[in-house]
mmCIF file of C-alpha atoms in Angstrom:
data_model
loop_
_atom_site.group_PDB
_atom_site.id
_atom_site.type_symbol
_atom_site.label_atom_id
_atom_site.label_comp_id
_atom_site.label_asym_id
_atom_site.label_seq_id
_atom_site.Cartn_x
_atom_site.Cartn_y
_atom_site.Cartn_z
ATOM 1 C CA MET A 1 -0.228 -0.400 -0.049
ATOM 2 C CA SER A 2 1.139 3.397 -0.589
ATOM 3 C CA SER A 3 1.205 5.985 1.719
ATOM 4 C CA THR A 4 0.946 8.571 -1.401
ATOM 5 C CA ALA A 5 -2.128 7.300 -2.621
ATOM 6 C CA GLU A 6 -5.369 9.071 -1.829
ATOM 7 C CA TYR A 7 -8.438 7.309 -0.125
ATOM 8 C CA VAL A 8 -12.136 7.889 0.980
ATOM 9 C CA LEU A 9 -12.656 7.102 3.991
ATOM 10 C CA VAL A 10 -16.252 6.271 4.380
ATOM 11 C CA THR A 11 -17.989 5.767 7.974
ATOM 12 C CA GLY A 12 -20.771 2.837 8.029
ATOM 13 C CA GLY A 13 -19.379 1.548 5.174
ATOM 14 C CA ALA A 14 -20.251 -2.145 5.835
ATOM 15 C CA GLY A 15 -23.936 -0.986 6.058
ATOM 16 C CA TYR A 16 -26.748 -1.050 3.423
ATOM 17 C CA ILE A 17 -26.376 2.253 1.899
ATOM 18 C CA GLY A 18 -22.271 2.720 2.763
ATOM 19 C CA SER A 19 -21.720 -0.839 1.049
ATOM 20 C CA HIS A 20 -23.547 0.337 -2.340
ATOM 21 C CA ALA A 21 -21.691 3.767 -1.972
ATOM 22 C CA VAL A 22 -18.051 1.709 -1.750
ATOM 23 C CA VAL A 23 -19.219 -0.417 -4.564
ATOM 24 C CA GLU A 24 -19.741 2.347 -7.020
ATOM 25 C CA LEU A 25 -16.502 4.345 -5.599
ATOM 26 C CA LEU A 26 -14.610 1.488 -6.195
ATOM 27 C CA GLU A 27 -15.878 1.189 -9.751
ATOM 28 C CA ALA A 28 -15.652 4.898 -10.089
ATOM 29 C CA GLY A 29 -11.547 3.903 -9.879
ATOM 30 C CA HIS A 30 -11.407 5.530 -5.997
ATOM 31 C CA ASN A 31 -9.580 3.994 -3.248
ATOM 32 C CA VAL A 32 -11.945 3.468 -0.580
ATOM 33 C CA VAL A 33 -11.121 2.822 3.346
ATOM 34 C CA VAL A 34 -14.200 1.221 5.187
ATOM 35 C CA VAL A 35 -14.929 1.543 9.425
ATOM 36 C CA ASP A 36 -18.031 0.611 10.770
ATOM 37 C CA ASN A 37 -18.846 0.232 14.489
ATOM 38 C CA LEU A 38 -21.020 -3.451 13.198
ATOM 39 C CA VAL A 39 -23.816 -1.972 15.492
ATOM 40 C CA ASN A 40 -26.330 -2.863 12.318
ATOM 41 C CA ALA A 41 -23.935 -4.445 9.521
ATOM 42 C CA SER A 42 -21.768 -7.107 9.134
ATOM 43 C CA MET A 43 -17.941 -7.190 7.616
ATOM 44 C CA GLU A 44 -19.727 -9.717 5.364
ATOM 45 C CA SER A 45 -20.654 -7.345 3.014
ATOM 46 C CA ILE A 46 -17.823 -6.039 2.459
ATOM 47 C CA GLY A 47 -16.410 -9.249 1.102
ATOM 48 C CA ARG A 48 -19.191 -9.434 -0.559
ATOM 49 C CA VAL A 49 -18.203 -6.062 -2.750
ATOM 50 C CA GLU A 50 -14.937 -7.332 -2.839
ATOM 51 C CA GLU A 51 -16.014 -10.592 -4.632
ATOM 52 C CA ILE A 52 -18.418 -8.077 -6.768
ATOM 53 C CA THR A 53 -15.516 -5.422 -7.456
ATOM 54 C CA GLY A 54 -12.577 -7.550 -7.370
ATOM 55 C CA LYS A 55 -11.024 -4.967 -4.925
ATOM 56 C CA LYS A 56 -9.542 -5.102 -1.764
ATOM 57 C CA VAL A 57 -11.456 -2.781 0.787
ATOM 58 C CA PRO A 58 -9.088 -1.970 4.380
ATOM 59 C CA SER A 59 -12.043 -1.965 7.169
ATOM 60 C CA TYR A 60 -11.809 -1.944 10.562
ATOM 61 C CA GLN A 61 -14.105 -2.281 13.084
ATOM 62 C CA ILE A 62 -14.372 1.386 15.006
ATOM 63 C CA ASP A 63 -16.869 3.719 16.702
ATOM 64 C CA LEU A 64 -16.576 6.939 15.862
ATOM 65 C CA LEU A 65 -16.893 7.420 19.457
ATOM 66 C CA ASP A 66 -13.659 6.455 19.831
ATOM 67 C CA LYS A 67 -11.550 9.486 19.097
ATOM 68 C CA GLU A 68 -7.873 8.151 19.365
ATOM 69 C CA ALA A 69 -9.122 4.930 16.680
ATOM 70 C CA VAL A 70 -10.806 7.094 14.234
ATOM 71 C CA LYS A 71 -6.804 9.133 14.499
ATOM 72 C CA LYS A 72 -5.369 6.301 13.489
ATOM 73 C CA ILE A 73 -7.240 5.500 10.530
ATOM 74 C CA PHE A 74 -6.220 9.300 8.844
ATOM 75 C CA GLN A 75 -2.654 8.662 9.979
ATOM 76 C CA GLN A 76 -1.907 5.351 8.479
ATOM 77 C CA TYR A 77 -4.243 6.386 5.103
ATOM 78 C CA LYS A 78 -4.147 9.998 3.298
ATOM 79 C CA ILE A 79 -7.494 10.613 3.209
ATOM 80 C CA THR A 80 -9.285 13.698 0.842
ATOM 81 C CA VAL A 81 -12.868 13.041 0.877
ATOM 82 C CA VAL A 82 -15.023 11.719 3.841
ATOM 83 C CA MET A 83 -18.710 9.984 2.888
ATOM 84 C CA HIS A 84 -20.193 9.848 6.239
ATOM 85 C CA PHE A 85 -22.978 7.292 6.672
ATOM 86 C CA ALA A 86 -22.662 5.768 9.830
ATOM 87 C CA GLY A 87 -25.480 6.161 12.643
ATOM 88 C CA LEU A 88 -28.244 4.765 13.922
ATOM 89 C CA LYS A 89 -31.435 4.823 11.852
ATOM 90 C CA ALA A 90 -34.509 3.380 13.688
ATOM 91 C CA VAL A 91 -37.195 5.925 13.717
ATOM 92 C CA GLY A 92 -39.484 4.044 16.513
ATOM 93 C CA GLU A 93 -36.757 3.705 18.978
ATOM 94 C CA SER A 94 -35.452 7.022 18.385
ATOM 95 C CA VAL A 95 -38.788 8.018 19.670
ATOM 96 C CA GLN A 96 -37.794 5.706 22.886
ATOM 97 C CA LEU A 97 -33.934 6.255 23.032
ATOM 98 C CA PRO A 98 -33.620 9.650 21.983
ATOM 99 C CA LEU A 99 -30.308 10.522 23.923
ATOM 100 C CA LEU A 100 -28.611 7.106 22.721
ATOM 101 C CA TYR A 101 -29.481 8.950 19.048
ATOM 102 C CA TYR A 102 -28.243 12.327 20.202
ATOM 103 C CA HIS A 103 -24.610 10.631 21.921
ATOM 104 C CA THR A 104 -24.188 8.163 18.530
ATOM 105 C CA ASN A 105 -25.287 9.824 15.671
ATOM 106 C CA VAL A 106 -24.353 14.045 17.241
ATOM 107 C CA GLY A 107 -21.328 13.317 19.610
ATOM 108 C CA GLY A 108 -20.152 10.588 16.692
ATOM 109 C CA THR A 109 -20.418 13.343 14.423
ATOM 110 C CA VAL A 110 -18.139 15.629 16.572
ATOM 111 C CA ASN A 111 -15.103 13.519 16.793
ATOM 112 C CA LEU A 112 -15.258 12.684 12.797
ATOM 113 C CA LEU A 113 -15.195 16.184 11.818
ATOM 114 C CA GLU A 114 -12.750 17.529 14.832
ATOM 115 C CA VAL A 115 -10.249 14.497 13.873
ATOM 116 C CA MET A 116 -10.839 15.941 10.104
ATOM 117 C CA LYS A 117 -9.862 19.484 10.786
ATOM 118 C CA GLU A 118 -6.790 17.993 13.153
ATOM 119 C CA PHE A 119 -5.331 16.330 9.182
ATOM 120 C CA GLY A 120 -7.011 18.785 7.470
ATOM 121 C CA VAL A 121 -9.586 16.612 5.413
ATOM 122 C CA LYS A 122 -11.850 19.206 4.669
ATOM 123 C CA ASN A 123 -14.088 17.886 2.366
ATOM 124 C CA ILE A 124 -17.353 15.585 3.687
ATOM 125 C CA ILE A 125 -20.621 14.184 1.744
ATOM 126 C CA PHE A 126 -22.976 13.436 4.192
ATOM 127 C CA SER A 127 -25.810 11.174 4.216
ATOM 128 C CA SER A 128 -28.611 13.145 5.229
ATOM 129 C CA SER A 129 -32.537 12.036 4.982
ATOM 130 C CA ALA A 130 -35.681 13.681 3.982
ATOM 131 C CA THR A 131 -36.612 13.683 7.727
ATOM 132 C CA VAL A 132 -35.283 16.974 8.463
ATOM 133 C CA TYR A 133 -38.318 18.059 6.859
ATOM 134 C CA GLY A 134 -40.665 17.425 8.822
ATOM 135 C CA ALA A 135 -44.065 16.985 7.834
ATOM 136 C CA PRO A 136 -44.374 18.632 4.729
ATOM 137 C CA GLN A 137 -45.629 22.217 4.013
ATOM 138 C CA TYR A 138 -46.510 21.537 0.235
ATOM 139 C CA LEU A 139 -45.250 18.702 -2.799
ATOM 140 C CA PRO A 140 -42.960 17.761 -3.913
ATOM 141 C CA VAL A 141 -40.551 19.383 -1.765
ATOM 142 C CA ASP A 142 -37.815 21.137 -2.878
ATOM 143 C CA GLU A 143 -34.535 22.124 -1.566
ATOM 144 C CA LYS A 144 -36.161 25.679 0.200
ATOM 145 C CA HIS A 145 -38.782 23.991 2.151
ATOM 146 C CA PRO A 146 -38.468 24.579 6.168
ATOM 147 C CA VAL A 147 -35.952 22.025 7.733
ATOM 148 C CA GLY A 148 -35.980 21.468 11.673
ATOM 149 C CA SER A 149 -39.475 20.403 12.768
ATOM 150 C CA CYS A 150 -38.373 17.028 12.283
ATOM 151 C CA THR A 151 -41.287 14.286 13.842
ATOM 152 C CA ASN A 152 -38.873 12.376 15.702
ATOM 153 C CA ALA A 153 -34.469 12.177 17.694
ATOM 154 C CA TYR A 154 -33.458 10.340 14.422
ATOM 155 C CA GLY A 155 -34.444 13.189 12.237
ATOM 156 C CA LYS A 156 -33.538 15.711 14.680
ATOM 157 C CA THR A 157 -30.096 14.320 14.657
ATOM 158 C CA LYS A 158 -29.597 15.018 10.812
ATOM 159 C CA PHE A 159 -30.764 18.088 11.570
ATOM 160 C CA PHE A 160 -28.400 19.270 14.141
ATOM 161 C CA ILE A 161 -25.792 17.370 11.851
ATOM 162 C CA GLU A 162 -26.308 19.254 9.143
ATOM 163 C CA GLU A 163 -26.597 22.642 11.337
ATOM 164 C CA ILE A 164 -23.007 21.566 12.716
ATOM 165 C CA ILE A 165 -21.803 20.879 8.984
ATOM 166 C CA ARG A 166 -23.141 24.447 7.909
ATOM 167 C CA ASP A 167 -21.381 26.104 10.382
ATOM 168 C CA VAL A 168 -17.869 24.581 10.290
ATOM 169 C CA CYS A 169 -18.074 25.024 6.281
ATOM 170 C CA ASN A 170 -19.178 29.530 7.693
ATOM 171 C CA ALA A 171 -16.222 29.569 9.547
ATOM 172 C CA ASP A 172 -13.244 27.775 7.355
ATOM 173 C CA LYS A 173 -14.296 28.800 3.955
ATOM 174 C CA GLU A 174 -11.870 25.928 3.077
ATOM 175 C CA TRP A 175 -14.930 23.237 3.719
ATOM 176 C CA ASN A 176 -16.863 21.799 1.829
ATOM 177 C CA ALA A 177 -19.892 19.669 2.093
ATOM 178 C CA VAL A 178 -22.784 18.558 0.220
ATOM 179 C CA LEU A 179 -25.652 17.200 2.421
ATOM 180 C CA LEU A 180 -27.832 14.342 0.647
ATOM 181 C CA ARG A 181 -31.324 14.498 1.873
ATOM 182 C CA TYR A 182 -31.977 11.172 0.689
ATOM 183 C CA PHE A 183 -36.067 9.730 0.539
ATOM 184 C CA ASN A 184 -36.686 5.690 0.816
ATOM 185 C CA PRO A 185 -33.883 3.730 -0.751
ATOM 186 C CA VAL A 186 -35.341 -0.095 -1.504
ATOM 187 C CA GLY A 187 -33.529 -2.542 -3.652
ATOM 188 C CA ALA A 188 -30.051 -3.948 -4.277
ATOM 189 C CA HIS A 189 -27.126 -4.589 -6.479
ATOM 190 C CA LYS A 190 -27.761 -6.429 -9.528
ATOM 191 C CA SER A 191 -25.238 -9.182 -8.486
ATOM 192 C CA GLY A 192 -27.867 -9.916 -5.642
ATOM 193 C CA LYS A 193 -24.866 -10.275 -3.442
ATOM 194 C CA ILE A 194 -25.685 -6.919 -1.559
ATOM 195 C CA GLY A 195 -28.408 -5.162 0.020
ATOM 196 C CA GLU A 196 -30.610 -4.399 2.680
ATOM 197 C CA ASN A 197 -29.730 -6.795 5.698
ATOM 198 C CA PRO A 198 -31.838 -5.104 8.969
ATOM 199 C CA GLN A 199 -31.375 -6.842 12.642
ATOM 200 C CA GLY A 200 -34.526 -8.054 14.132
ATOM 201 C CA VAL A 201 -37.996 -7.037 12.911
ATOM 202 C CA PRO A 202 -37.225 -4.344 10.089
ATOM 203 C CA ASN A 203 -38.401 -0.752 10.057
ATOM 204 C CA ASN A 204 -38.542 -0.626 6.696
ATOM 205 C CA LEU A 205 -41.640 -1.652 4.073
ATOM 206 C CA MET A 206 -40.110 -3.517 1.541
ATOM 207 C CA PRO A 207 -37.112 -5.151 3.473
ATOM 208 C CA PHE A 208 -39.974 -6.341 5.353
ATOM 209 C CA VAL A 209 -42.320 -7.322 2.417
ATOM 210 C CA ALA A 210 -39.242 -9.251 1.089
ATOM 211 C CA GLN A 211 -39.103 -11.034 4.209
ATOM 212 C CA VAL A 212 -42.625 -12.431 4.198
ATOM 213 C CA ALA A 213 -42.204 -12.925 0.682
ATOM 214 C CA VAL A 214 -39.258 -15.568 1.433
ATOM 215 C CA GLY A 215 -41.036 -17.149 4.500
ATOM 216 C CA ARG A 216 -39.504 -15.207 7.530
ATOM 217 C CA ARG A 217 -42.474 -13.508 8.469
ATOM 218 C CA GLU A 218 -46.174 -14.681 8.268
ATOM 219 C CA HIS A 219 -47.615 -11.113 6.990
ATOM 220 C CA LEU A 220 -47.099 -7.509 6.305
ATOM 221 C CA THR A 221 -48.636 -5.109 8.798
ATOM 222 C CA VAL A 222 -49.595 -1.935 6.888
ATOM 223 C CA PHE A 223 -49.429 1.124 9.317
ATOM 224 C CA GLY A 224 -52.197 3.449 8.558
ATOM 225 C CA SER A 225 -55.398 2.916 5.983
ATOM 226 C CA ASP A 226 -57.026 5.987 6.629
ATOM 227 C CA TYR A 227 -54.349 8.477 5.196
ATOM 228 C CA ASP A 228 -56.591 11.142 3.192
ATOM 229 C CA THR A 229 -54.158 9.670 0.397
ATOM 230 C CA PRO A 230 -55.622 7.137 -2.638
ATOM 231 C CA ASP A 231 -55.873 4.269 -1.518
ATOM 232 C CA GLY A 232 -55.431 5.239 2.605
ATOM 233 C CA THR A 233 -51.258 4.068 2.609
ATOM 234 C CA GLY A 234 -48.416 6.236 3.304
ATOM 235 C CA VAL A 235 -46.842 7.750 0.148
ATOM 236 C CA ARG A 236 -43.981 8.053 -0.169
ATOM 237 C CA ASP A 237 -40.653 8.757 -2.936
ATOM 238 C CA TYR A 238 -38.758 5.175 -3.235
ATOM 239 C CA ILE A 239 -35.025 5.668 -4.873
ATOM 240 C CA HIS A 240 -33.528 2.608 -5.795
ATOM 241 C CA ILE A 241 -30.332 1.788 -3.979
ATOM 242 C CA VAL A 242 -27.485 2.144 -6.414
ATOM 243 C CA ASP A 243 -29.277 5.423 -8.053
ATOM 244 C CA LEU A 244 -28.541 6.874 -5.083
ATOM 245 C CA ALA A 245 -25.079 5.565 -4.264
ATOM 246 C CA GLN A 246 -24.245 6.997 -8.018
ATOM 247 C CA GLY A 247 -25.260 10.237 -6.180
ATOM 248 C CA HIS A 248 -22.568 10.104 -3.448
ATOM 249 C CA VAL A 249 -19.868 9.104 -6.321
ATOM 250 C CA ILE A 250 -20.821 12.331 -8.365
ATOM 251 C CA ALA A 251 -21.303 14.428 -5.610
ATOM 252 C CA MET A 252 -17.833 14.245 -4.941
ATOM 253 C CA ASN A 253 -17.178 16.582 -8.875
ATOM 254 C CA LYS A 254 -18.870 19.338 -6.512
ATOM 255 C CA LEU A 255 -16.428 18.995 -3.485
ATOM 256 C CA LYS A 256 -13.871 20.128 -5.755
ATOM 257 C CA GLU A 257 -15.420 22.956 -7.134
ATOM 258 C CA GLY A 258 -15.488 24.525 -3.749
ATOM 259 C CA CYS A 259 -18.797 24.232 -3.066
ATOM 260 C CA GLY A 260 -19.137 25.177 0.758
ATOM 261 C CA CYS A 261 -22.079 23.972 2.375
ATOM 262 C CA VAL A 262 -24.752 22.706 -0.040
ATOM 263 C CA ALA A 263 -27.717 20.320 -0.141
ATOM 264 C CA TYR A 264 -29.769 17.843 -2.398
ATOM 265 C CA ASN A 265 -32.878 15.937 -2.218
ATOM 266 C CA LEU A 266 -32.129 12.071 -3.833
ATOM 267 C CA GLY A 267 -35.455 11.076 -4.692
ATOM 268 C CA THR A 268 -37.236 10.436 -7.898
ATOM 269 C CA GLY A 269 -39.677 12.955 -7.574
ATOM 270 C CA VAL A 270 -42.449 10.223 -7.276
ATOM 271 C CA GLY A 271 -45.375 9.072 -5.017
ATOM 272 C CA TYR A 272 -45.811 5.530 -4.730
ATOM 273 C CA SER A 273 -48.568 4.365 -1.291
ATOM 274 C CA VAL A 274 -47.748 1.077 0.795
ATOM 275 C CA LEU A 275 -50.638 -0.928 -1.465
ATOM 276 C CA ASP A 276 -48.722 0.416 -4.822
ATOM 277 C CA MET A 277 -45.680 -1.035 -3.400
ATOM 278 C CA VAL A 278 -47.366 -4.429 -2.411
ATOM 279 C CA LYS A 279 -48.924 -4.697 -5.966
ATOM 280 C CA ALA A 280 -45.626 -3.758 -7.751
ATOM 281 C CA PHE A 281 -43.665 -6.501 -5.874
ATOM 282 C CA GLN A 282 -46.105 -9.001 -6.105
ATOM 283 C CA LYS A 283 -45.819 -8.338 -10.281
ATOM 284 C CA ALA A 284 -42.368 -8.580 -10.024
ATOM 285 C CA THR A 285 -41.505 -11.867 -8.262
ATOM 286 C CA GLY A 286 -45.062 -13.397 -8.168
ATOM 287 C CA LYS A 287 -45.098 -13.625 -4.616
ATOM 288 C CA GLU A 288 -48.190 -13.821 -2.897
ATOM 289 C CA ILE A 289 -47.833 -10.913 -0.128
ATOM 290 C CA PRO A 290 -50.729 -11.811 2.542
ATOM 291 C CA TYR A 291 -51.260 -8.517 4.740
ATOM 292 C CA LYS A 292 -53.207 -6.512 7.483
ATOM 293 C CA LEU A 293 -54.046 -3.572 8.181
ATOM 294 C CA ALA A 294 -53.001 -1.211 11.696
ATOM 295 C CA PRO A 295 -53.307 2.155 12.850
ATOM 296 C CA ARG A 296 -50.739 4.554 12.432
ATOM 297 C CA ARG A 297 -47.557 4.865 14.172
ATOM 298 C CA GLU A 298 -46.468 7.628 15.894
ATOM 299 C CA GLY A 299 -44.513 9.947 14.092
ATOM 300 C CA ASP A 300 -45.701 8.908 10.620
ATOM 301 C CA ILE A 301 -47.064 11.150 7.787
ATOM 302 C CA ALA A 302 -49.435 11.116 4.932
ATOM 303 C CA THR A 303 -47.387 12.108 1.993
ATOM 304 C CA VAL A 304 -43.904 12.898 1.261
ATOM 305 C CA TYR A 305 -42.063 12.964 -2.046
ATOM 306 C CA ALA A 306 -39.079 14.945 -3.919
ATOM 307 C CA ASP A 307 -38.628 17.789 -6.228
ATOM 308 C CA PRO A 308 -35.327 16.716 -7.520
ATOM 309 C CA LYS A 309 -34.779 18.779 -10.424
ATOM 310 C CA THR A 310 -31.626 20.717 -7.991
ATOM 311 C CA ALA A 311 -29.758 17.923 -7.653
ATOM 312 C CA GLU A 312 -30.104 17.149 -11.534
ATOM 313 C CA VAL A 313 -29.304 20.791 -12.855
ATOM 314 C CA ASP A 314 -26.195 21.303 -10.356
ATOM 315 C CA LEU A 315 -24.657 17.871 -10.564
ATOM 316 C CA GLY A 316 -25.981 16.005 -13.537
ATOM 317 C CA TRP A 317 -27.661 12.993 -11.212
ATOM 318 C CA LYS A 318 -30.879 11.515 -12.010
ATOM 319 C CA THR A 319 -32.597 8.378 -11.019
ATOM 320 C CA THR A 320 -32.501 5.860 -14.013
ATOM 321 C CA ARG A 321 -34.430 2.972 -12.325
ATOM 322 C CA GLY A 322 -38.060 2.186 -12.019
ATOM 323 C CA LEU A 323 -40.247 0.502 -9.298
ATOM 324 C CA GLU A 324 -40.517 -3.125 -11.498
ATOM 325 C CA GLU A 325 -36.448 -3.106 -11.386
ATOM 326 C CA MET A 326 -36.516 -1.914 -7.501
ATOM 327 C CA CYS A 327 -38.661 -5.001 -6.847
ATOM 328 C CA GLU A 328 -36.471 -7.778 -8.689
ATOM 329 C CA ASP A 329 -33.115 -6.299 -7.474
ATOM 330 C CA LEU A 330 -34.382 -6.470 -3.981
ATOM 331 C CA TRP A 331 -36.068 -9.711 -4.684
ATOM 332 C CA ARG A 332 -33.136 -11.540 -6.216
ATOM 333 C CA TRP A 333 -30.680 -10.347 -2.879
ATOM 334 C CA GLN A 334 -33.500 -11.720 -0.376
ATOM 335 C CA SER A 335 -33.998 -14.874 -2.198
ATOM 336 C CA ASN A 336 -30.059 -15.689 -2.746
ATOM 337 C CA ASN A 337 -29.617 -14.580 1.071
ATOM 338 C CA PRO A 338 -32.718 -15.684 2.995
ATOM 339 C CA ASN A 339 -31.303 -15.224 6.086
ATOM 340 C CA GLY A 340 -29.002 -11.757 4.566
ATOM 341 C CA TYR A 341 -25.722 -12.055 5.590
ATOM 342 C CA ALA A 342 -26.591 -14.628 8.246
ATOM 343 C CA PRO A 343 -25.495 -18.409 7.429
ATOM 344 C CA ALA A 344 -28.460 -20.250 6.429
ATOM 345 C CA SER A 345 -28.360 -22.476 9.641
ATOM 346 C CA SER A 346 -28.955 -19.679 12.003
#
């Protein structure tokens, strides 16, 4: 390993979004080093990334709250850009355990930024979320939409981290940051080797649907059937994980322009209801998905979808993969890996 080679540090790189971003970075010719505390991930995903790309990925089990361990990575590798995915992300859990979320997500990010500053690394792409917008005041949601009236602690950690990064960029004009606000990532890599691997009961719709299809769960529970939407179920903007991952690689070009701190929505601009998604999955896979209707969940909103035009104009990025591909790729991953990254016997 040459000490002069430049690396992209990917925090949370063994997770669902991080692992797909690592594939896209490697295929675009970048060197990558991964850190992940493996609370909601498995290093098996990095092994699979190496299979897909044919490239080695140095990876370390490190928690961002362990500042000395983070420093060692910066001492060992010449890091030029940080892609920051690491963080806890279950909305319901964040309502129950707000201090854990603030300590982990905000505290870990402050440590990371302090180490970056110490080593003169002033380029960051942050994995933010459409939750920073709270309940939408208008649709589609664009980047000018007010932020901060978040409905849960998870969303607030994303909002607070955005603000911290913005303050850092304001204080030192050499810093550049791209804040990417995701809508609902779904699907998996075409190879079927990597995908979403929730620990315990999935918090998101499509992994749950896939687990029903593969026989791990008896039925889907649909929370809320009385929303003011075409079929009464919640409407969201679902984006293929590979489109999302490619958005991060493209965002690196923005950093090179000396962009300061900028935010972009990554979504398709189309909203689909829960039942739309169930029907699309059934059609793509030929699998029946039994479901039961249940009351709304606290903190959920009726409808949200993106206006993704700014990312298209500024970054030259837009989604190319539709609903059918999202469902087919998700099913290829889940049917090849019924237990996720765990061995079949477990």
